[in-house]
mmCIF file of C-alpha atoms in Angstrom:
data_model
loop_
_atom_site.group_PDB
_atom_site.id
_atom_site.type_symbol
_atom_site.label_atom_id
_atom_site.label_comp_id
_atom_site.label_asym_id
_atom_site.label_seq_id
_atom_site.Cartn_x
_atom_site.Cartn_y
_atom_site.Cartn_z
ATOM 1 C CA MET A 1 16.383 7.373 12.181
ATOM 2 C CA ARG A 2 18.398 10.581 11.894
ATOM 3 C CA SER A 3 20.619 11.067 8.891
ATOM 4 C CA SER A 4 23.697 10.513 11.063
ATOM 5 C CA LEU A 5 22.583 6.917 11.549
ATOM 6 C CA LEU A 6 23.066 5.832 7.989
ATOM 7 C CA LEU A 7 26.577 5.512 6.651
ATOM 8 C CA THR A 8 28.002 3.437 3.835
ATOM 9 C CA VAL A 9 26.011 2.402 0.802
ATOM 10 C CA LEU A 10 26.827 -1.242 0.224
ATOM 11 C CA ALA A 11 24.932 -2.213 -2.893
ATOM 12 C CA THR A 12 22.402 -1.106 -5.472
ATOM 13 C CA VAL A 13 20.848 -3.839 -7.597
ATOM 14 C CA GLY A 14 18.755 -3.284 -10.730
ATOM 15 C CA SER A 15 16.492 -0.299 -11.258
ATOM 16 C CA SER A 16 15.827 2.314 -8.583
ATOM 17 C CA THR A 17 12.071 1.754 -8.850
ATOM 18 C CA ALA A 18 11.957 -1.816 -7.632
ATOM 19 C CA SER A 19 15.235 -2.999 -6.167
ATOM 20 C CA PRO A 20 16.249 -2.359 -2.547
ATOM 21 C CA LEU A 21 19.246 -0.378 -1.440
ATOM 22 C CA LEU A 22 21.208 -1.786 1.494
ATOM 23 C CA VAL A 23 22.957 0.536 3.952
ATOM 24 C CA LYS A 24 24.553 0.303 7.385
ATOM 25 C CA LYS A 25 23.408 2.002 10.592
ATOM 26 C CA ALA A 26 25.530 3.982 13.048
ATOM 27 C CA ASN A 27 24.918 5.333 16.556
ATOM 28 C CA PHE A 28 21.973 7.500 17.602
ATOM 29 C CA ASP A 29 21.903 11.124 18.741
ATOM 30 C CA PRO A 30 21.252 11.697 22.475
ATOM 31 C CA PRO A 31 17.980 13.460 23.426
ATOM 32 C CA PRO A 32 18.010 17.006 24.922
ATOM 33 C CA GLY A 33 17.880 15.750 28.502
ATOM 34 C CA ALA A 34 20.730 13.296 27.918
ATOM 35 C CA ASP A 35 20.901 10.297 30.272
ATOM 36 C CA ILE A 36 17.886 11.301 32.400
ATOM 37 C CA ASP A 37 15.641 11.371 29.316
ATOM 38 C CA ILE A 38 17.069 8.034 28.174
ATOM 39 C CA LEU A 39 16.399 6.401 31.551
ATOM 40 C CA ASN A 40 12.846 7.789 31.609
ATOM 41 C CA TYR A 41 12.360 6.526 28.059
ATOM 42 C CA ALA A 42 13.434 3.065 29.265
ATOM 43 C CA LEU A 43 11.182 3.330 32.322
ATOM 44 C CA THR A 44 8.190 4.191 30.104
ATOM 45 C CA LEU A 45 8.803 1.023 28.078
ATOM 46 C CA GLU A 46 9.229 -1.080 31.225
ATOM 47 C CA PHE A 47 5.956 0.311 32.610
ATOM 48 C CA LEU A 48 4.316 -0.760 29.354
ATOM 49 C CA GLU A 49 5.729 -4.289 29.473
ATOM 50 C CA ARG A 50 4.873 -4.706 33.143
ATOM 51 C CA LYS A 51 1.260 -3.683 32.591
ATOM 52 C CA PHE A 52 1.011 -5.953 29.549
ATOM 53 C CA TYR A 53 2.034 -9.042 31.513
ATOM 54 C CA GLN A 54 0.096 -8.004 34.596
ATOM 55 C CA GLU A 55 -3.159 -7.783 32.641
ATOM 56 C CA GLY A 56 -2.549 -10.783 30.390
ATOM 57 C CA LEU A 57 -1.581 -13.176 33.156
ATOM 58 C CA ALA A 58 -4.628 -12.047 35.124
ATOM 59 C CA ASN A 59 -6.905 -12.638 32.128
ATOM 60 C CA TYR A 60 -5.585 -16.075 31.125
ATOM 61 C CA THR A 61 -4.942 -19.054 33.359
ATOM 62 C CA GLU A 62 -2.259 -21.697 33.216
ATOM 63 C CA GLN A 63 -4.856 -24.057 31.755
ATOM 64 C CA ASP A 64 -5.743 -21.516 29.062
ATOM 65 C CA PHE A 65 -2.131 -21.576 27.867
ATOM 66 C CA CYS A 66 -2.088 -25.383 27.886
ATOM 67 C CA ASN A 67 -5.348 -25.468 25.929
ATOM 68 C CA ALA A 68 -3.770 -23.132 23.368
ATOM 69 C CA GLY A 69 -0.982 -25.653 22.787
ATOM 70 C CA PHE A 70 1.805 -24.244 24.963
ATOM 71 C CA GLU A 71 3.887 -26.397 27.314
ATOM 72 C CA ALA A 72 2.835 -26.794 30.941
ATOM 73 C CA SER A 73 5.829 -24.723 32.096
ATOM 74 C CA PHE A 74 5.073 -21.829 29.776
ATOM 75 C CA TYR A 75 2.704 -19.976 32.116
ATOM 76 C CA ASN A 76 5.190 -20.047 34.997
ATOM 77 C CA ASN A 77 7.963 -18.842 32.709
ATOM 78 C CA LEU A 78 5.769 -15.928 31.638
ATOM 79 C CA MET A 79 5.268 -15.169 35.313
ATOM 80 C CA SER A 80 9.059 -15.029 35.629
ATOM 81 C CA ILE A 81 9.219 -12.627 32.693
ATOM 82 C CA TYR A 82 6.587 -10.485 34.423
ATOM 83 C CA ALA A 83 8.708 -10.495 37.586
ATOM 84 C CA ASP A 84 11.734 -9.396 35.541
ATOM 85 C CA GLU A 85 9.786 -6.464 34.111
ATOM 86 C CA GLN A 86 8.718 -5.496 37.620
ATOM 87 C CA ASP A 87 12.350 -5.566 38.736
ATOM 88 C CA HIS A 88 13.324 -3.408 35.746
ATOM 89 C CA VAL A 89 10.677 -0.831 36.707
ATOM 90 C CA THR A 90 11.852 -0.774 40.323
ATOM 91 C CA PHE A 91 15.513 -0.499 39.340
ATOM 92 C CA LEU A 92 14.994 2.401 36.906
ATOM 93 C CA ALA A 93 12.508 4.266 39.113
ATOM 94 C CA THR A 94 14.881 4.001 42.077
ATOM 95 C CA ALA A 95 17.827 5.230 40.009
ATOM 96 C CA LEU A 96 15.830 8.237 38.770
ATOM 97 C CA GLY A 97 14.256 9.093 42.121
ATOM 98 C CA ALA A 98 12.221 12.300 41.948
ATOM 99 C CA LYS A 99 13.079 12.661 38.255
ATOM 100 C CA ALA A 100 11.238 9.449 37.297
ATOM 101 C CA VAL A 101 8.285 9.731 34.927
ATOM 102 C CA GLN A 102 4.897 8.571 36.158
ATOM 103 C CA GLU A 103 3.236 5.519 34.685
ATOM 104 C CA ALA A 104 0.959 6.106 31.698
ATOM 105 C CA THR A 105 -2.259 4.204 31.030
ATOM 106 C CA TYR A 106 -2.232 1.475 28.391
ATOM 107 C CA SER A 107 -4.561 -0.629 26.284
ATOM 108 C CA PHE A 108 -3.525 -3.810 24.491
ATOM 109 C CA PRO A 109 -5.351 -5.446 21.546
ATOM 110 C CA SER A 110 -4.841 -9.096 22.511
ATOM 111 C CA THR A 111 -8.127 -11.003 22.723
ATOM 112 C CA ASP A 112 -6.975 -14.550 23.468
ATOM 113 C CA VAL A 113 -3.915 -16.492 24.564
ATOM 114 C CA LYS A 114 -2.365 -16.764 21.111
ATOM 115 C CA SER A 115 -2.709 -13.065 20.315
ATOM 116 C CA PHE A 116 -1.322 -12.276 23.770
ATOM 117 C CA VAL A 117 1.768 -14.422 23.174
ATOM 118 C CA ALA A 118 2.220 -13.021 19.654
ATOM 119 C CA LEU A 119 2.138 -9.476 21.044
ATOM 120 C CA SER A 120 4.526 -10.549 23.818
ATOM 121 C CA ALA A 121 7.085 -11.556 21.193
ATOM 122 C CA ILE A 122 6.731 -8.206 19.433
ATOM 123 C CA LEU A 123 7.028 -6.159 22.624
ATOM 124 C CA GLU A 124 10.085 -8.086 23.796
ATOM 125 C CA GLY A 125 11.689 -7.566 20.379
ATOM 126 C CA VAL A 126 10.922 -3.848 20.551
ATOM 127 C CA GLY A 127 12.480 -3.751 24.019
ATOM 128 C CA VAL A 128 15.689 -5.236 22.634
ATOM 129 C CA SER A 129 15.699 -2.728 19.760
ATOM 130 C CA ALA A 130 15.045 0.165 22.131
ATOM 131 C CA TYR A 131 17.891 -0.607 24.540
ATOM 132 C CA LEU A 132 20.250 -1.408 21.684
ATOM 133 C CA GLY A 133 19.443 1.821 19.888
ATOM 134 C CA ALA A 134 19.808 3.946 23.020
ATOM 135 C CA ALA A 135 23.112 2.407 24.111
ATOM 136 C CA GLY A 136 25.309 4.616 21.964
ATOM 137 C CA ALA A 137 23.673 7.779 23.330
ATOM 138 C CA ILE A 138 24.271 6.985 27.031
ATOM 139 C CA ALA A 139 27.106 9.076 28.465
ATOM 140 C CA ASN A 140 27.414 7.609 31.964
ATOM 141 C CA LYS A 141 29.222 4.275 31.728
ATOM 142 C CA ALA A 142 27.530 2.981 34.877
ATOM 143 C CA TYR A 143 24.147 3.617 33.257
ATOM 144 C CA LEU A 144 25.397 1.942 30.094
ATOM 145 C CA THR A 145 26.346 -1.216 31.982
ATOM 146 C CA ALA A 146 22.965 -1.301 33.743
ATOM 147 C CA ALA A 147 21.100 -0.806 30.461
ATOM 148 C CA GLY A 148 23.180 -3.548 28.853
ATOM 149 C CA SER A 149 22.306 -5.879 31.703
ATOM 150 C CA ILE A 150 18.593 -5.288 31.085
ATOM 151 C CA LEU A 151 19.077 -5.597 27.314
ATOM 152 C CA THR A 152 20.520 -9.098 27.553
ATOM 153 C CA VAL A 153 17.597 -10.277 29.675
ATOM 154 C CA GLU A 154 15.076 -8.729 27.256
ATOM 155 C CA ALA A 155 16.833 -10.625 24.459
ATOM 156 C CA ARG A 156 16.428 -13.872 26.397
ATOM 157 C CA HIS A 157 12.738 -13.109 26.862
ATOM 158 C CA ALA A 158 12.338 -12.450 23.140
ATOM 159 C CA ALA A 159 14.148 -15.646 22.124
ATOM 160 C CA TYR A 160 12.104 -17.764 24.548
ATOM 161 C CA VAL A 161 8.724 -16.427 23.431
ATOM 162 C CA ARG A 162 9.668 -16.601 19.752
ATOM 163 C CA ALA A 163 10.690 -20.255 20.152
ATOM 164 C CA ALA A 164 7.379 -21.007 21.874
ATOM 165 C CA LEU A 165 5.589 -19.573 18.839
ATOM 166 C CA GLY A 166 7.624 -21.724 16.465
ATOM 167 C CA GLU A 167 9.607 -18.722 15.239
ATOM 168 C CA ALA A 168 13.387 -18.664 14.910
ATOM 169 C CA PRO A 169 14.672 -17.518 18.325
ATOM 170 C CA PHE A 170 17.627 -15.705 16.727
ATOM 171 C CA PRO A 171 16.855 -15.194 13.011
ATOM 172 C CA LYS A 172 19.887 -12.951 12.283
ATOM 173 C CA PRO A 173 23.397 -12.697 13.738
ATOM 174 C CA MET A 174 22.746 -9.042 14.648
ATOM 175 C CA ASP A 175 19.785 -7.492 16.461
ATOM 176 C CA THR A 176 18.027 -4.368 15.192
ATOM 177 C CA PRO A 177 18.595 -0.989 16.874
ATOM 178 C CA LEU A 178 15.810 1.577 16.655
ATOM 179 C CA ASP A 179 16.028 5.250 17.496
ATOM 180 C CA PHE A 180 13.995 7.041 20.141
ATOM 181 C CA ASN A 181 11.180 8.359 17.947
ATOM 182 C CA ALA A 182 10.759 5.016 16.185
ATOM 183 C CA VAL A 183 10.361 3.160 19.480
ATOM 184 C CA PHE A 184 8.118 5.880 20.893
ATOM 185 C CA SER A 185 5.932 5.533 17.787
ATOM 186 C CA LEU A 186 5.525 1.818 18.522
ATOM 187 C CA ALA A 187 4.806 2.408 22.214
ATOM 188 C CA ALA A 188 2.312 5.188 21.437
ATOM 189 C CA GLN A 189 -0.003 2.631 19.817
ATOM 190 C CA PHE A 190 -0.691 1.235 23.302
ATOM 191 C CA ILE A 191 -0.636 4.439 25.387
ATOM 192 C CA THR A 192 -4.094 5.832 26.132
ATOM 193 C CA GLY A 193 -3.066 8.657 28.451
ATOM 194 C CA PHE A 194 -0.385 10.204 30.642
ATOM 195 C CA ALA A 195 -0.583 11.132 34.308
ATOM 196 C CA PRO A 196 -2.053 14.625 34.899
ATOM 197 C CA GLY A 197 0.671 17.237 34.944
ATOM 198 C CA ALA A 198 3.342 14.774 33.812
ATOM 199 C CA ALA A 199 6.193 16.361 31.883
ATOM 200 C CA PRO A 200 6.249 14.999 28.326
ATOM 201 C CA LEU A 201 9.193 13.025 27.049
ATOM 202 C CA PRO A 202 11.118 14.807 24.249
ATOM 203 C CA PHE A 203 10.112 12.276 21.602
ATOM 204 C CA LYS A 204 7.443 12.312 18.902
ATOM 205 C CA ALA A 205 5.307 9.597 17.377
ATOM 206 C CA PHE A 206 5.150 9.356 13.607
ATOM 207 C CA PRO A 207 1.750 9.060 11.910
ATOM 208 C CA PRO A 208 0.709 5.409 12.324
ATOM 209 C CA LEU A 209 1.400 2.846 9.622
ATOM 210 C CA THR A 210 -0.905 -0.129 9.079
ATOM 211 C CA LEU A 211 0.142 -3.211 7.156
ATOM 212 C CA GLN A 212 -2.717 -4.867 5.306
ATOM 213 C CA PRO A 213 -3.179 -8.410 6.657
ATOM 214 C CA SER A 214 -1.737 -11.094 4.397
ATOM 215 C CA GLN A 215 -3.037 -14.645 4.133
ATOM 216 C CA TYR A 216 0.504 -15.852 3.509
ATOM 217 C CA PRO A 217 3.610 -15.587 5.716
ATOM 218 C CA TYR A 218 5.910 -12.733 4.787
ATOM 219 C CA THR A 219 8.894 -14.256 2.987
ATOM 220 C CA GLU A 220 12.120 -12.519 2.004
ATOM 221 C CA GLY A 221 12.555 -11.964 -1.703
ATOM 222 C CA SER A 222 8.969 -12.778 -2.674
ATOM 223 C CA SER A 223 6.170 -11.345 -0.501
ATOM 224 C CA SER A 224 4.409 -8.144 -1.421
ATOM 225 C CA VAL A 225 3.513 -5.676 1.334
ATOM 226 C CA THR A 226 0.537 -3.308 1.252
ATOM 227 C CA PHE A 227 0.316 -0.302 3.546
ATOM 228 C CA SER A 228 -3.379 0.311 4.104
ATOM 229 C CA ASN A 229 -4.619 3.866 3.448
ATOM 230 C CA ALA A 230 -1.043 5.152 3.689
ATOM 231 C CA TYR A 231 -1.258 7.078 0.405
ATOM 232 C CA ALA A 232 -4.581 8.669 1.326
ATOM 233 C CA ASN A 233 -3.321 9.552 4.807
ATOM 234 C CA ALA A 234 -0.095 11.089 3.495
ATOM 235 C CA MET A 235 -1.996 13.150 0.951
ATOM 236 C CA SER A 236 -4.555 14.434 3.451
ATOM 237 C CA ALA A 237 -1.824 15.344 5.943
ATOM 238 C CA GLY A 238 0.208 17.150 3.280
ATOM 239 C CA LEU A 239 3.172 14.806 3.754
ATOM 240 C CA ALA A 240 3.263 13.793 0.086
ATOM 241 C CA THR A 241 1.771 14.680 -3.275
ATOM 242 C CA LYS A 242 0.766 12.455 -6.152
ATOM 243 C CA ASP A 243 4.217 13.045 -7.659
ATOM 244 C CA THR A 244 6.191 12.222 -4.506
ATOM 245 C CA ALA A 245 8.326 9.094 -4.695
ATOM 246 C CA VAL A 246 7.792 7.194 -1.444
ATOM 247 C CA TYR A 247 9.993 4.366 -0.191
ATOM 248 C CA ALA A 248 9.335 1.544 2.224
ATOM 249 C CA VAL A 249 12.397 1.494 4.473
ATOM 250 C CA PHE A 250 12.966 -1.826 6.269
ATOM 251 C CA TYR A 251 15.152 -2.263 9.347
ATOM 252 C CA SER A 252 16.557 -5.726 10.084
ATOM 253 C CA GLY A 253 19.728 -6.367 12.054
ATOM 254 C CA LEU A 254 22.244 -3.619 11.301
ATOM 255 C CA ASN A 255 20.921 -3.203 7.770
ATOM 256 C CA VAL A 256 18.413 -0.818 6.196
ATOM 257 C CA TYR A 257 16.702 -1.593 2.879
ATOM 258 C CA TYR A 258 14.890 0.902 0.623
ATOM 259 C CA VAL A 259 12.187 -0.265 -1.781
ATOM 260 C CA GLN A 260 10.168 2.216 -3.842
ATOM 261 C CA THR A 261 6.415 1.932 -3.404
ATOM 262 C CA TYR A 262 3.618 2.434 -5.885
ATOM 263 C CA VAL A 263 0.002 3.479 -5.391
ATOM 264 C CA THR A 264 -2.562 0.719 -5.745
ATOM 265 C CA GLN A 265 -5.441 0.993 -8.195
ATOM 266 C CA GLY A 266 -7.830 1.991 -5.437
ATOM 267 C CA GLY A 267 -5.746 5.122 -4.875
ATOM 268 C CA LYS A 268 -5.535 4.688 -1.092
ATOM 269 C CA ASP A 269 -2.625 2.362 -0.397
ATOM 270 C CA TYR A 270 1.114 2.300 -0.964
ATOM 271 C CA LYS A 271 2.497 -1.118 -1.912
ATOM 272 C CA ILE A 272 5.765 -2.848 -2.759
ATOM 273 C CA GLN A 273 5.861 -5.796 -5.133
ATOM 274 C CA LYS A 274 8.274 -7.856 -3.050
ATOM 275 C CA LEU A 275 10.392 -7.765 0.062
ATOM 276 C CA PRO A 276 14.165 -7.568 -0.386
ATOM 277 C CA GLY A 277 15.753 -10.998 -0.727
ATOM 278 C CA ALA A 278 19.140 -12.660 -0.656
ATOM 279 C CA ASN A 279 19.697 -11.806 -4.331
ATOM 280 C CA ASP A 280 19.321 -8.112 -3.515
ATOM 281 C CA THR A 281 22.276 -7.972 -1.119
ATOM 282 C CA SER A 282 26.013 -8.232 -1.533
ATOM 283 C CA SER A 283 29.135 -9.149 0.437
ATOM 284 C CA GLY A 284 27.318 -11.962 2.216
ATOM 285 C CA GLU A 285 24.767 -9.632 3.828
ATOM 286 C CA LEU A 286 21.484 -11.234 4.820
ATOM 287 C CA PRO A 287 18.053 -10.009 3.705
ATOM 288 C CA PRO A 288 15.432 -8.865 6.237
ATOM 289 C CA LEU A 289 14.626 -11.797 8.541
ATOM 290 C CA GLY A 290 12.666 -12.250 11.754
ATOM 291 C CA GLN A 291 11.033 -9.270 13.440
ATOM 292 C CA THR A 292 11.483 -6.507 10.880
ATOM 293 C CA TYR A 293 10.474 -2.842 11.169
ATOM 294 C CA VAL A 294 9.313 -0.580 8.358
ATOM 295 C CA VAL A 295 8.587 3.107 7.844
ATOM 296 C CA LEU A 296 7.518 5.063 4.782
ATOM 297 C CA SER A 297 9.875 7.868 3.780
ATOM 298 C CA THR A 298 10.533 10.267 0.927
ATOM 299 C CA ALA A 299 14.245 9.372 1.127
ATOM 300 C CA ASN A 300 15.594 6.907 -1.431
ATOM 301 C CA GLY A 301 18.858 5.975 0.301
ATOM 302 C CA GLN A 302 21.013 7.482 -2.440
ATOM 303 C CA GLY A 303 23.979 9.570 -1.297
ATOM 304 C CA ASN A 304 22.914 11.889 1.516
ATOM 305 C CA ASN A 305 19.219 11.327 0.817
ATOM 306 C CA THR A 306 18.775 8.876 3.677
ATOM 307 C CA VAL A 307 15.864 8.249 5.987
ATOM 308 C CA SER A 308 15.477 10.665 8.897
ATOM 309 C CA ASP A 309 12.796 11.679 11.365
ATOM 310 C CA GLU A 310 12.100 14.715 9.178
ATOM 311 C CA ASN A 311 11.385 12.773 5.960
ATOM 312 C CA THR A 312 9.450 9.898 7.555
ATOM 313 C CA ILE A 313 5.825 9.903 6.406
ATOM 314 C CA SER A 314 4.515 7.168 8.688
ATOM 315 C CA GLY A 315 5.630 4.305 10.878
ATOM 316 C CA VAL A 316 6.544 2.104 12.508
ATOM 317 C CA GLY A 317 5.125 -1.155 11.122
ATOM 318 C CA VAL A 318 6.238 -4.600 12.308
ATOM 319 C CA LEU A 319 6.319 -7.791 10.259
ATOM 320 C CA GLU A 320 7.794 -11.246 10.767
ATOM 321 C CA VAL A 321 9.867 -12.265 7.727
ATOM 322 C CA LEU A 322 10.742 -15.892 6.975
ATOM 323 C CA PRO A 323 13.621 -17.165 4.867
ATOM 324 C CA ASN A 324 12.677 -18.089 1.304
ATOM 325 C CA GLY A 325 11.619 -21.708 0.967
ATOM 326 C CA THR A 326 10.152 -22.003 4.479
ATOM 327 C CA SER A 327 6.594 -21.759 5.737
ATOM 328 C CA ASN A 328 5.198 -21.109 9.191
#
């Protein structure tokens, strides 16, 4: 989410305090270690996915998935996904040789089959966003082709699991790229430790962002979003003052949407009144749909004041956004 990622302002609708600003994204800056750091970044994510499926498929049986309402073939297809993640780990570790990072330790919050599958969909979507975001920073074309080959399989995984959950398998015509620190922030939520003496990756995790649970599905153009304790956390960390204008910045497809937040009456949370909708875009652009990412930033999207790692207060949150007029 560096400033170089955000280019042309497409539309501003209504007042700056409530209406979203829509902008386009460009390519990402390479990390200091160039391709080696990028491959180790990918390997860290593949380690995470492999461990997730390894633990989940050991904890839940084929019958457990059937009892939860999934098709009889679903368990075996998840086993195939697990095998793919294992192959990805082997491929990247072999390519890196002695330069490969060691596997971290992980902890996942799923407590039953349905929460496991829901988290599977999120992780596969993050994998797609990670490879897509890193693609423009890869210098070696052979590495780029290999990463693209993994990306397309991760996208198939994501579409399959989303369809099994009753979600749109491809909610937008473009997938969402995320930069290195954004993806690392998502992965850090599950990392409990690194191998002793392991060299750290050159990425940082933003302060975590928690979305308050909603009893209703998130719907474009209508749903409010509350960020639990985000105001209190930003104040205590010195990342904002009571006079700081803070924006919820949503990433969906190749678009970024800014919506100014306000502080709830309790004085702890930031909140937006509604998600951007179809009426807030122009030139046929779609609103946020499907797996959507959000950070809080002091940037408002106007001119050169665009979201960057330096002005991000917290993130990254994930929410599933439905088209207006649907329910799931």
